[in-house]
């Protein structure tokens, strides 16, 4: 059944019977095999699975960047036919424009939409720069930022237009362990305060368990869902909690 947003809250995702295939050296390459995935508005779900199984492919379909060979993707009951500013995207590489400072990179969405200089946009850009702790770097260029700071700017940029859904493809994958752990806390705080639906691809089982209401595990390519674990632990979570350890053990058992 498709989530039709009965509760007045936007950001429901329904992936129904989605199959995707590419061609590789002329031969068909099946990538997703009838994937069904429904995500309730305002929840945070992590997707985990072997490298090359099709996780980024699925995220791109939810983003509307590609169309599936078969099946449908719905957002709030409507079929996704292309990208939409209500779905924000954050990738592993920050993808900031190198010639724009932090303030203008964060303001890219409002600039493209033609209201960068409205009072409300200026307030929102300031608010997001503050929220990610870059207030002292608003005039810095991307080349002057650390990897963690660049990823904070990417998060602020994705959230500045108040998207209902944030799609994250290994957003912290290239950061060192310490920065990564700090940004996990910041991402959780952004999710709590901004109220978006989060769908995050990660290779890190602990990261998935720290942040998510559900962890969905995929098979090797062509990907189908092999398990879907609700994570009913209080937040903020600790990795040495016995229930956390038990879930980690179960998920790792499916991956290796
Ligand atoms: N545009 C494309 N054209 C052809 N093949 C593609 C295309 N995009 C992805 N693929 C292939 O689809 C398969 C799944 O790729 P995808 O990037 O979705 O995997 P992934 O699960 O995100 O992997 P990783 O964990 O390594 O990021 C791979 O075999 C990849 O080569
Ligand atoms: Mg990927």
PDB file of C-alpha atoms and ligand atoms in Angstrom:
ATOM      1  CA  UNK A   1       0.000   0.000   0.000  1.00  0.00           C
ATOM      2  CA  UNK A   2       1.244   3.452  -0.850  1.00  0.00           C
ATOM      3  CA  UNK A   3       1.694   5.954   2.013  1.00  0.00           C
ATOM      4  CA  UNK A   4      -0.753   8.710   1.140  1.00  0.00           C
ATOM      5  CA  UNK A   5       0.287  11.067   3.846  1.00  0.00           C
ATOM      6  CA  UNK A   6      -2.887  10.570   5.901  1.00  0.00           C
ATOM      7  CA  UNK A   7      -1.280  12.136   8.959  1.00  0.00           C
ATOM      8  CA  UNK A   8      -0.656  15.486   7.355  1.00  0.00           C
ATOM      9  CA  UNK A   9       3.102  15.049   7.405  1.00  0.00           C
ATOM     10  CA  UNK A  10       5.105  15.025   4.189  1.00  0.00           C
ATOM     11  CA  UNK A  11       8.066  12.851   3.324  1.00  0.00           C
ATOM     12  CA  UNK A  12       6.649   9.324   2.891  1.00  0.00           C
ATOM     13  CA  UNK A  13       8.615   7.149   0.460  1.00  0.00           C
ATOM     14  CA  UNK A  14       7.261   3.993  -1.180  1.00  0.00           C
ATOM     15  CA  UNK A  15       9.436   1.917  -3.461  1.00  0.00           C
ATOM     16  CA  UNK A  16       7.226  -0.748  -5.019  1.00  0.00           C
ATOM     17  CA  UNK A  17       8.475  -3.692  -7.063  1.00  0.00           C
ATOM     18  CA  UNK A  18      11.458  -1.721  -8.353  1.00  0.00           C
ATOM     19  CA  UNK A  19      13.747  -3.529 -10.764  1.00  0.00           C
ATOM     20  CA  UNK A  20      16.724  -1.834 -12.375  1.00  0.00           C
ATOM     21  CA  UNK A  21      19.257  -3.075 -14.909  1.00  0.00           C
ATOM     22  CA  UNK A  22      22.140  -1.546 -16.831  1.00  0.00           C
ATOM     23  CA  UNK A  23      24.241  -2.848 -19.696  1.00  0.00           C
ATOM     24  CA  UNK A  24      27.811  -3.883 -19.207  1.00  0.00           C
ATOM     25  CA  UNK A  25      29.882  -4.602 -22.359  1.00  0.00           C
ATOM     26  CA  UNK A  26      26.629  -5.191 -24.232  1.00  0.00           C
ATOM     27  CA  UNK A  27      25.282  -7.710 -21.708  1.00  0.00           C
ATOM     28  CA  UNK A  28      22.367  -6.904 -19.365  1.00  0.00           C
ATOM     29  CA  UNK A  29      23.451  -6.223 -15.784  1.00  0.00           C
ATOM     30  CA  UNK A  30      20.579  -6.749 -13.303  1.00  0.00           C
ATOM     31  CA  UNK A  31      21.082  -4.402 -10.343  1.00  0.00           C
ATOM     32  CA  UNK A  32      17.833  -4.240  -8.343  1.00  0.00           C
ATOM     33  CA  UNK A  33      15.448  -7.159  -8.143  1.00  0.00           C
ATOM     34  CA  UNK A  34      11.855  -6.210  -7.247  1.00  0.00           C
ATOM     35  CA  UNK A  35      12.729  -4.055  -4.259  1.00  0.00           C
ATOM     36  CA  UNK A  36       9.872  -2.987  -1.954  1.00  0.00           C
ATOM     37  CA  UNK A  37      10.660  -0.384   0.686  1.00  0.00           C
ATOM     38  CA  UNK A  38       8.312   1.958   2.517  1.00  0.00           C
ATOM     39  CA  UNK A  39       9.635   4.713   4.751  1.00  0.00           C
ATOM     40  CA  UNK A  40       7.334   6.691   7.048  1.00  0.00           C
ATOM     41  CA  UNK A  41       7.543  10.481   7.172  1.00  0.00           C
ATOM     42  CA  UNK A  42      10.106  11.821   9.605  1.00  0.00           C
ATOM     43  CA  UNK A  43      11.831   8.499  10.227  1.00  0.00           C
ATOM     44  CA  UNK A  44      15.492   7.704   9.559  1.00  0.00           C
ATOM     45  CA  UNK A  45      16.377   4.527   7.670  1.00  0.00           C
ATOM     46  CA  UNK A  46      19.812   3.170   6.783  1.00  0.00           C
ATOM     47  CA  UNK A  47      20.543   0.965   3.774  1.00  0.00           C
ATOM     48  CA  UNK A  48      23.460  -1.389   4.111  1.00  0.00           C
ATOM     49  CA  UNK A  49      24.773  -4.111   1.824  1.00  0.00           C
ATOM     50  CA  UNK A  50      27.782  -5.415  -0.107  1.00  0.00           C
ATOM     51  CA  UNK A  51      29.729  -3.062  -2.358  1.00  0.00           C
ATOM     52  CA  UNK A  52      28.243  -2.856  -5.849  1.00  0.00           C
ATOM     53  CA  UNK A  53      24.883  -4.385  -4.874  1.00  0.00           C
ATOM     54  CA  UNK A  54      22.805  -1.410  -6.012  1.00  0.00           C
ATOM     55  CA  UNK A  55      22.360   0.924  -3.002  1.00  0.00           C
ATOM     56  CA  UNK A  56      23.382   4.119  -4.811  1.00  0.00           C
ATOM     57  CA  UNK A  57      21.234   3.025  -7.752  1.00  0.00           C
ATOM     58  CA  UNK A  58      18.211   2.802  -5.434  1.00  0.00           C
ATOM     59  CA  UNK A  59      18.957   6.204  -3.879  1.00  0.00           C
ATOM     60  CA  UNK A  60      19.211   7.776  -7.358  1.00  0.00           C
ATOM     61  CA  UNK A  61      15.802   6.306  -8.244  1.00  0.00           C
ATOM     62  CA  UNK A  62      14.252   7.801  -5.075  1.00  0.00           C
ATOM     63  CA  UNK A  63      15.931  11.114  -5.955  1.00  0.00           C
ATOM     64  CA  UNK A  64      14.372  10.956  -9.426  1.00  0.00           C
ATOM     65  CA  UNK A  65      17.767  11.121 -11.134  1.00  0.00           C
ATOM     66  CA  UNK A  66      17.062   7.853 -12.988  1.00  0.00           C
ATOM     67  CA  UNK A  67      13.915   5.890 -13.874  1.00  0.00           C
ATOM     68  CA  UNK A  68      13.492   2.179 -13.039  1.00  0.00           C
ATOM     69  CA  UNK A  69      13.089  -0.501 -15.704  1.00  0.00           C
ATOM     70  CA  UNK A  70      10.106  -1.820 -13.756  1.00  0.00           C
ATOM     71  CA  UNK A  71       8.164  -0.816 -10.645  1.00  0.00           C
ATOM     72  CA  UNK A  72       7.453   2.619  -9.200  1.00  0.00           C
ATOM     73  CA  UNK A  73       8.808   5.052  -6.657  1.00  0.00           C
ATOM     74  CA  UNK A  74       6.226   7.199  -4.851  1.00  0.00           C
ATOM     75  CA  UNK A  75       6.718  10.195  -2.576  1.00  0.00           C
ATOM     76  CA  UNK A  76       3.629  11.096  -0.563  1.00  0.00           C
ATOM     77  CA  UNK A  77       1.575   8.906  -2.885  1.00  0.00           C
ATOM     78  CA  UNK A  78       2.764  10.582  -6.094  1.00  0.00           C
ATOM     79  CA  UNK A  79       5.013   8.867  -8.643  1.00  0.00           C
ATOM     80  CA  UNK A  80       8.528  10.281  -8.815  1.00  0.00           C
ATOM     81  CA  UNK A  81       9.251  11.448 -12.353  1.00  0.00           C
ATOM     82  CA  UNK A  82      12.339  13.616 -11.800  1.00  0.00           C
ATOM     83  CA  UNK A  83      14.422  15.489  -9.230  1.00  0.00           C
ATOM     84  CA  UNK A  84      12.657  17.859  -6.832  1.00  0.00           C
ATOM     85  CA  UNK A  85      14.020  20.404  -4.326  1.00  0.00           C
ATOM     86  CA  UNK A  86      11.856  18.715  -1.689  1.00  0.00           C
ATOM     87  CA  UNK A  87      14.349  15.834  -1.855  1.00  0.00           C
ATOM     88  CA  UNK A  88      17.807  16.925  -0.708  1.00  0.00           C
ATOM     89  CA  UNK A  89      20.922  14.989  -1.623  1.00  0.00           C
ATOM     90  CA  UNK A  90      24.267  14.584   0.115  1.00  0.00           C
ATOM     91  CA  UNK A  91      27.013  12.460  -1.421  1.00  0.00           C
ATOM     92  CA  UNK A  92      30.299  11.053  -0.138  1.00  0.00           C
ATOM     93  CA  UNK A  93      32.206  13.850  -1.877  1.00  0.00           C
ATOM     94  CA  UNK A  94      31.061  17.299  -0.807  1.00  0.00           C
ATOM     95  CA  UNK A  95      30.380  18.611  -4.390  1.00  0.00           C
ATOM     96  CA  UNK A  96      30.637  22.270  -3.314  1.00  0.00           C
ATOM     97  CA  UNK A  97      31.262  24.788  -6.080  1.00  0.00           C
ATOM     98  CA  UNK A  98      34.960  25.704  -5.673  1.00  0.00           C
ATOM     99  CA  UNK A  99      34.553  29.365  -6.687  1.00  0.00           C
ATOM    100  CA  UNK A 100      31.778  30.109  -4.160  1.00  0.00           C
ATOM    101  CA  UNK A 101      32.306  30.730  -0.439  1.00  0.00           C
ATOM    102  CA  UNK A 102      30.406  28.771   2.224  1.00  0.00           C
ATOM    103  CA  UNK A 103      27.589  31.312   2.399  1.00  0.00           C
ATOM    104  CA  UNK A 104      26.985  31.193  -1.359  1.00  0.00           C
ATOM    105  CA  UNK A 105      27.345  27.421  -1.563  1.00  0.00           C
ATOM    106  CA  UNK A 106      24.788  27.010   1.242  1.00  0.00           C
ATOM    107  CA  UNK A 107      22.550  29.510  -0.569  1.00  0.00           C
ATOM    108  CA  UNK A 108      22.708  27.706  -3.899  1.00  0.00           C
ATOM    109  CA  UNK A 109      19.147  26.299  -3.724  1.00  0.00           C
ATOM    110  CA  UNK A 110      17.521  29.710  -2.998  1.00  0.00           C
ATOM    111  CA  UNK A 111      19.790  31.285  -5.694  1.00  0.00           C
ATOM    112  CA  UNK A 112      18.630  28.762  -8.312  1.00  0.00           C
ATOM    113  CA  UNK A 113      15.015  29.256  -7.192  1.00  0.00           C
ATOM    114  CA  UNK A 114      15.484  33.034  -7.604  1.00  0.00           C
ATOM    115  CA  UNK A 115      14.898  34.156  -4.011  1.00  0.00           C
ATOM    116  CA  UNK A 116      18.407  34.154  -2.524  1.00  0.00           C
ATOM    117  CA  UNK A 117      18.071  37.774  -1.353  1.00  0.00           C
ATOM    118  CA  UNK A 118      14.647  37.518   0.315  1.00  0.00           C
ATOM    119  CA  UNK A 119      14.712  38.180   4.078  1.00  0.00           C
ATOM    120  CA  UNK A 120      13.419  34.664   4.756  1.00  0.00           C
ATOM    121  CA  UNK A 121      16.175  33.070   2.603  1.00  0.00           C
ATOM    122  CA  UNK A 122      18.888  35.183   4.240  1.00  0.00           C
ATOM    123  CA  UNK A 123      17.617  34.146   7.686  1.00  0.00           C
ATOM    124  CA  UNK A 124      17.455  30.488   6.701  1.00  0.00           C
ATOM    125  CA  UNK A 125      20.963  30.482   5.176  1.00  0.00           C
ATOM    126  CA  UNK A 126      22.317  32.082   8.386  1.00  0.00           C
ATOM    127  CA  UNK A 127      20.420  29.603  10.526  1.00  0.00           C
ATOM    128  CA  UNK A 128      21.815  26.601   8.644  1.00  0.00           C
ATOM    129  CA  UNK A 129      25.387  27.933   8.683  1.00  0.00           C
ATOM    130  CA  UNK A 130      25.040  28.363  12.464  1.00  0.00           C
ATOM    131  CA  UNK A 131      23.479  24.914  12.898  1.00  0.00           C
ATOM    132  CA  UNK A 132      26.447  23.195  11.290  1.00  0.00           C
ATOM    133  CA  UNK A 133      28.931  25.350  13.231  1.00  0.00           C
ATOM    134  CA  UNK A 134      30.446  27.193  10.255  1.00  0.00           C
ATOM    135  CA  UNK A 135      29.608  30.754  11.380  1.00  0.00           C
ATOM    136  CA  UNK A 136      33.289  31.708  11.474  1.00  0.00           C
ATOM    137  CA  UNK A 137      33.856  30.280   7.985  1.00  0.00           C
ATOM    138  CA  UNK A 138      30.979  31.785   6.042  1.00  0.00           C
ATOM    139  CA  UNK A 139      33.400  33.604   3.722  1.00  0.00           C
ATOM    140  CA  UNK A 140      35.845  30.693   3.319  1.00  0.00           C
ATOM    141  CA  UNK A 141      36.226  28.916  -0.019  1.00  0.00           C
ATOM    142  CA  UNK A 142      35.819  25.100  -0.186  1.00  0.00           C
ATOM    143  CA  UNK A 143      39.609  24.753  -0.655  1.00  0.00           C
ATOM    144  CA  UNK A 144      40.045  26.375   2.778  1.00  0.00           C
ATOM    145  CA  UNK A 145      37.808  23.836   4.563  1.00  0.00           C
ATOM    146  CA  UNK A 146      38.663  20.482   6.136  1.00  0.00           C
ATOM    147  CA  UNK A 147      36.787  17.390   4.870  1.00  0.00           C
ATOM    148  CA  UNK A 148      34.432  17.492   7.865  1.00  0.00           C
ATOM    149  CA  UNK A 149      33.723  21.213   7.402  1.00  0.00           C
ATOM    150  CA  UNK A 150      33.038  20.724   3.685  1.00  0.00           C
ATOM    151  CA  UNK A 151      30.583  17.955   4.519  1.00  0.00           C
ATOM    152  CA  UNK A 152      28.897  20.201   7.119  1.00  0.00           C
ATOM    153  CA  UNK A 153      28.495  22.841   4.386  1.00  0.00           C
ATOM    154  CA  UNK A 154      26.993  20.171   2.082  1.00  0.00           C
ATOM    155  CA  UNK A 155      24.487  19.221   4.792  1.00  0.00           C
ATOM    156  CA  UNK A 156      23.559  22.883   5.335  1.00  0.00           C
ATOM    157  CA  UNK A 157      23.159  23.364   1.589  1.00  0.00           C
ATOM    158  CA  UNK A 158      20.921  20.303   1.271  1.00  0.00           C
ATOM    159  CA  UNK A 159      18.715  21.399   4.193  1.00  0.00           C
ATOM    160  CA  UNK A 160      18.458  25.124   3.466  1.00  0.00           C
ATOM    161  CA  UNK A 161      15.350  24.653   1.280  1.00  0.00           C
ATOM    162  CA  UNK A 162      13.643  22.585   4.041  1.00  0.00           C
ATOM    163  CA  UNK A 163      13.438  19.331   2.048  1.00  0.00           C
ATOM    164  CA  UNK A 164      10.966  16.765   3.311  1.00  0.00           C
ATOM    165  CA  UNK A 165      13.388  13.973   2.474  1.00  0.00           C
ATOM    166  CA  UNK A 166      17.161  13.892   2.789  1.00  0.00           C
ATOM    167  CA  UNK A 167      18.974  11.217   0.747  1.00  0.00           C
ATOM    168  CA  UNK A 168      22.482  10.530   2.002  1.00  0.00           C
ATOM    169  CA  UNK A 169      24.949   8.340   0.083  1.00  0.00           C
ATOM    170  CA  UNK A 170      27.778   7.431   2.475  1.00  0.00           C
ATOM    171  CA  UNK A 171      27.872  11.070   3.610  1.00  0.00           C
ATOM    172  CA  UNK A 172      30.574  10.472   6.231  1.00  0.00           C
ATOM    173  CA  UNK A 173      32.426   7.725   4.367  1.00  0.00           C
ATOM    174  CA  UNK A 174      35.591   9.656   3.635  1.00  0.00           C
ATOM    175  CA  UNK A 175      36.078  11.263   7.061  1.00  0.00           C
ATOM    176  CA  UNK A 176      38.510  10.157   9.766  1.00  0.00           C
ATOM    177  CA  UNK A 177      36.995   8.231  12.699  1.00  0.00           C
ATOM    178  CA  UNK A 178      36.922  11.177  15.122  1.00  0.00           C
ATOM    179  CA  UNK A 179      35.343  13.655  12.674  1.00  0.00           C
ATOM    180  CA  UNK A 180      32.953  10.980  11.577  1.00  0.00           C
ATOM    181  CA  UNK A 181      31.788  10.353  15.111  1.00  0.00           C
ATOM    182  CA  UNK A 182      31.259  14.113  15.695  1.00  0.00           C
ATOM    183  CA  UNK A 183      29.278  14.446  12.469  1.00  0.00           C
ATOM    184  CA  UNK A 184      27.119  11.438  13.327  1.00  0.00           C
ATOM    185  CA  UNK A 185      25.944  13.361  16.401  1.00  0.00           C
ATOM    186  CA  UNK A 186      25.417  16.501  14.314  1.00  0.00           C
ATOM    187  CA  UNK A 187      23.456  14.619  11.675  1.00  0.00           C
ATOM    188  CA  UNK A 188      21.204  13.169  14.373  1.00  0.00           C
ATOM    189  CA  UNK A 189      20.646  16.655  15.807  1.00  0.00           C
ATOM    190  CA  UNK A 190      19.813  18.030  12.328  1.00  0.00           C
ATOM    191  CA  UNK A 191      17.355  15.184  11.767  1.00  0.00           C
ATOM    192  CA  UNK A 192      15.711  15.799  15.178  1.00  0.00           C
ATOM    193  CA  UNK A 193      15.414  19.559  14.734  1.00  0.00           C
ATOM    194  CA  UNK A 194      14.632  19.762  11.000  1.00  0.00           C
ATOM    195  CA  UNK A 195      12.144  16.882  10.892  1.00  0.00           C
ATOM    196  CA  UNK A 196      13.019  15.398   7.492  1.00  0.00           C
ATOM    197  CA  UNK A 197      12.741  11.761   6.435  1.00  0.00           C
ATOM    198  CA  UNK A 198      16.316  10.424   6.271  1.00  0.00           C
ATOM    199  CA  UNK A 199      17.445   7.624   3.940  1.00  0.00           C
ATOM    200  CA  UNK A 200      21.156   6.944   4.303  1.00  0.00           C
ATOM    201  CA  UNK A 201      23.433   4.473   2.557  1.00  0.00           C
ATOM    202  CA  UNK A 202      26.347   3.481   4.787  1.00  0.00           C
ATOM    203  CA  UNK A 203      28.910   0.693   5.081  1.00  0.00           C
ATOM    204  CA  UNK A 204      29.248   1.271   8.804  1.00  0.00           C
ATOM    205  CA  UNK A 205      26.902  -0.926  10.864  1.00  0.00           C
ATOM    206  CA  UNK A 206      27.510   1.106  14.047  1.00  0.00           C
ATOM    207  CA  UNK A 207      26.724   4.351  12.225  1.00  0.00           C
ATOM    208  CA  UNK A 208      23.477   2.814  10.935  1.00  0.00           C
ATOM    209  CA  UNK A 209      22.522   1.640  14.441  1.00  0.00           C
ATOM    210  CA  UNK A 210      23.416   4.955  16.091  1.00  0.00           C
ATOM    211  CA  UNK A 211      21.242   7.005  13.749  1.00  0.00           C
ATOM    212  CA  UNK A 212      18.406   4.884  12.393  1.00  0.00           C
ATOM    213  CA  UNK A 213      14.891   3.840  13.280  1.00  0.00           C
ATOM    214  CA  UNK A 214      15.379   0.951  10.851  1.00  0.00           C
ATOM    215  CA  UNK A 215      18.336  -0.755   9.223  1.00  0.00           C
ATOM    216  CA  UNK A 216      17.595  -2.421   5.882  1.00  0.00           C
ATOM    217  CA  UNK A 217      20.088  -5.039   4.683  1.00  0.00           C
ATOM    218  CA  UNK A 218      20.537  -5.815   0.978  1.00  0.00           C
ATOM    219  CA  UNK A 219      21.812  -8.958  -0.770  1.00  0.00           C
ATOM    220  CA  UNK A 220      24.700  -8.920  -3.269  1.00  0.00           C
ATOM    221  CA  UNK A 221      23.737  -7.657  -6.765  1.00  0.00           C
ATOM    222  CA  UNK A 222      21.034  -7.855  -8.009  1.00  0.00           C
ATOM    223  CA  UNK A 223      19.961  -6.382  -4.686  1.00  0.00           C
ATOM    224  CA  UNK A 224      16.888  -7.482  -2.849  1.00  0.00           C
ATOM    225  CA  UNK A 225      16.107  -6.873   0.808  1.00  0.00           C
ATOM    226  CA  UNK A 226      17.298  -9.703   3.051  1.00  0.00           C
ATOM    227  CA  UNK A 227      16.412  -8.156   6.422  1.00  0.00           C
ATOM    228  CA  UNK A 228      14.749  -5.103   7.886  1.00  0.00           C
ATOM    229  CA  UNK A 229      15.625  -4.442  11.544  1.00  0.00           C
ATOM    230  CA  UNK A 230      13.669  -1.937  13.637  1.00  0.00           C
ATOM    231  CA  UNK A 231      16.049  -0.201  16.066  1.00  0.00           C
ATOM    232  CA  UNK A 232      13.931   0.567  19.110  1.00  0.00           C
ATOM    233  CA  UNK A 233      16.742   1.895  21.321  1.00  0.00           C
ATOM    234  CA  UNK A 234      16.605   5.185  23.238  1.00  0.00           C
ATOM    235  CA  UNK A 235      18.628   8.088  21.803  1.00  0.00           C
ATOM    236  CA  UNK A 236      21.381   9.118  22.101  1.00  0.00           C
ATOM    237  CA  UNK A 237      22.606   5.540  21.743  1.00  0.00           C
ATOM    238  CA  UNK A 238      25.747   3.920  23.042  1.00  0.00           C
ATOM    239  CA  UNK A 239      27.656   1.226  21.226  1.00  0.00           C
ATOM    240  CA  UNK A 240      28.251  -0.865  24.352  1.00  0.00           C
ATOM    241  CA  UNK A 241      24.544  -1.307  25.104  1.00  0.00           C
ATOM    242  CA  UNK A 242      23.784  -5.087  25.022  1.00  0.00           C
ATOM    243  CA  UNK A 243      20.837  -4.653  22.600  1.00  0.00           C
ATOM    244  CA  UNK A 244      23.014  -2.514  20.314  1.00  0.00           C
ATOM    245  CA  UNK A 245      25.668  -5.235  20.340  1.00  0.00           C
ATOM    246  CA  UNK A 246      23.106  -7.928  19.590  1.00  0.00           C
ATOM    247  CA  UNK A 247      21.753  -6.022  16.581  1.00  0.00           C
ATOM    248  CA  UNK A 248      25.297  -5.348  15.331  1.00  0.00           C
ATOM    249  CA  UNK A 249      26.053  -9.067  15.597  1.00  0.00           C
ATOM    250  CA  UNK A 250      22.906 -10.006  13.635  1.00  0.00           C
ATOM    251  CA  UNK A 251      23.587  -7.490  10.848  1.00  0.00           C
ATOM    252  CA  UNK A 252      27.263  -8.379  10.520  1.00  0.00           C
ATOM    253  CA  UNK A 253      26.229 -12.047  10.349  1.00  0.00           C
ATOM    254  CA  UNK A 254      24.141 -11.245   7.255  1.00  0.00           C
ATOM    255  CA  UNK A 255      26.898  -9.228   5.582  1.00  0.00           C
ATOM    256  CA  UNK A 256      29.814 -11.608   6.004  1.00  0.00           C
TER     257      UNK A 256
HETATM  258  N1  LIG B   1      24.867   4.297 -14.962  1.00  0.00           N
HETATM  259  C1  LIG B   1      25.313   3.041 -14.895  1.00  0.00           C
HETATM  260  N2  LIG B   1      25.595   2.339 -16.024  1.00  0.00           N
HETATM  261  C2  LIG B   1      26.018   1.071 -15.964  1.00  0.00           C
HETATM  262  N3  LIG B   1      26.200   0.383 -14.826  1.00  0.00           N
HETATM  263  C3  LIG B   1      25.948   1.022 -13.671  1.00  0.00           C
HETATM  264  C4  LIG B   1      25.490   2.379 -13.642  1.00  0.00           C
HETATM  265  N4  LIG B   1      25.316   2.745 -12.341  1.00  0.00           N
HETATM  266  C5  LIG B   1      25.647   1.672 -11.605  1.00  0.00           C
HETATM  267  N5  LIG B   1      26.018   0.638 -12.395  1.00  0.00           N
HETATM  268  C6  LIG B   1      26.398  -0.711 -11.945  1.00  0.00           C
HETATM  269  O1  LIG B   1      25.370  -1.132 -11.058  1.00  0.00           O
HETATM  270  C7  LIG B   1      25.914  -1.893  -9.980  1.00  0.00           C
HETATM  271  C8  LIG B   1      25.454  -1.270  -8.669  1.00  0.00           C
HETATM  272  O2  LIG B   1      26.052   0.005  -8.508  1.00  0.00           O
HETATM  273  P1  LIG B   1      25.781   0.931  -7.263  1.00  0.00           P
HETATM  274  O3  LIG B   1      26.602   2.137  -7.446  1.00  0.00           O
HETATM  275  O4  LIG B   1      24.310   1.121  -7.088  1.00  0.00           O
HETATM  276  O5  LIG B   1      26.313   0.022  -6.066  1.00  0.00           O
HETATM  277  P2  LIG B   1      26.482   0.360  -4.517  1.00  0.00           P
HETATM  278  O6  LIG B   1      25.687  -0.674  -3.758  1.00  0.00           O
HETATM  279  O7  LIG B   1      26.151   1.784  -4.268  1.00  0.00           O
HETATM  280  O8  LIG B   1      28.031   0.079  -4.295  1.00  0.00           O
HETATM  281  P3  LIG B   1      29.080   0.794  -3.292  1.00  0.00           P
HETATM  282  O9  LIG B   1      28.741   0.251  -1.929  1.00  0.00           O
HETATM  283  O10 LIG B   1      30.402   0.301  -3.759  1.00  0.00           O
HETATM  284  O11 LIG B   1      28.909   2.273  -3.410  1.00  0.00           O
HETATM  285  C9  LIG B   1      27.417  -1.901 -10.178  1.00  0.00           C
HETATM  286  O12 LIG B   1      27.762  -3.123 -10.779  1.00  0.00           O
HETATM  287  C10 LIG B   1      27.661  -0.733 -11.125  1.00  0.00           C
HETATM  288  O13 LIG B   1      28.764  -1.015 -11.957  1.00  0.00           O
HETATM  289 MG1  LIG B   2      27.283   3.399  -3.689  1.00  0.00          MG
END
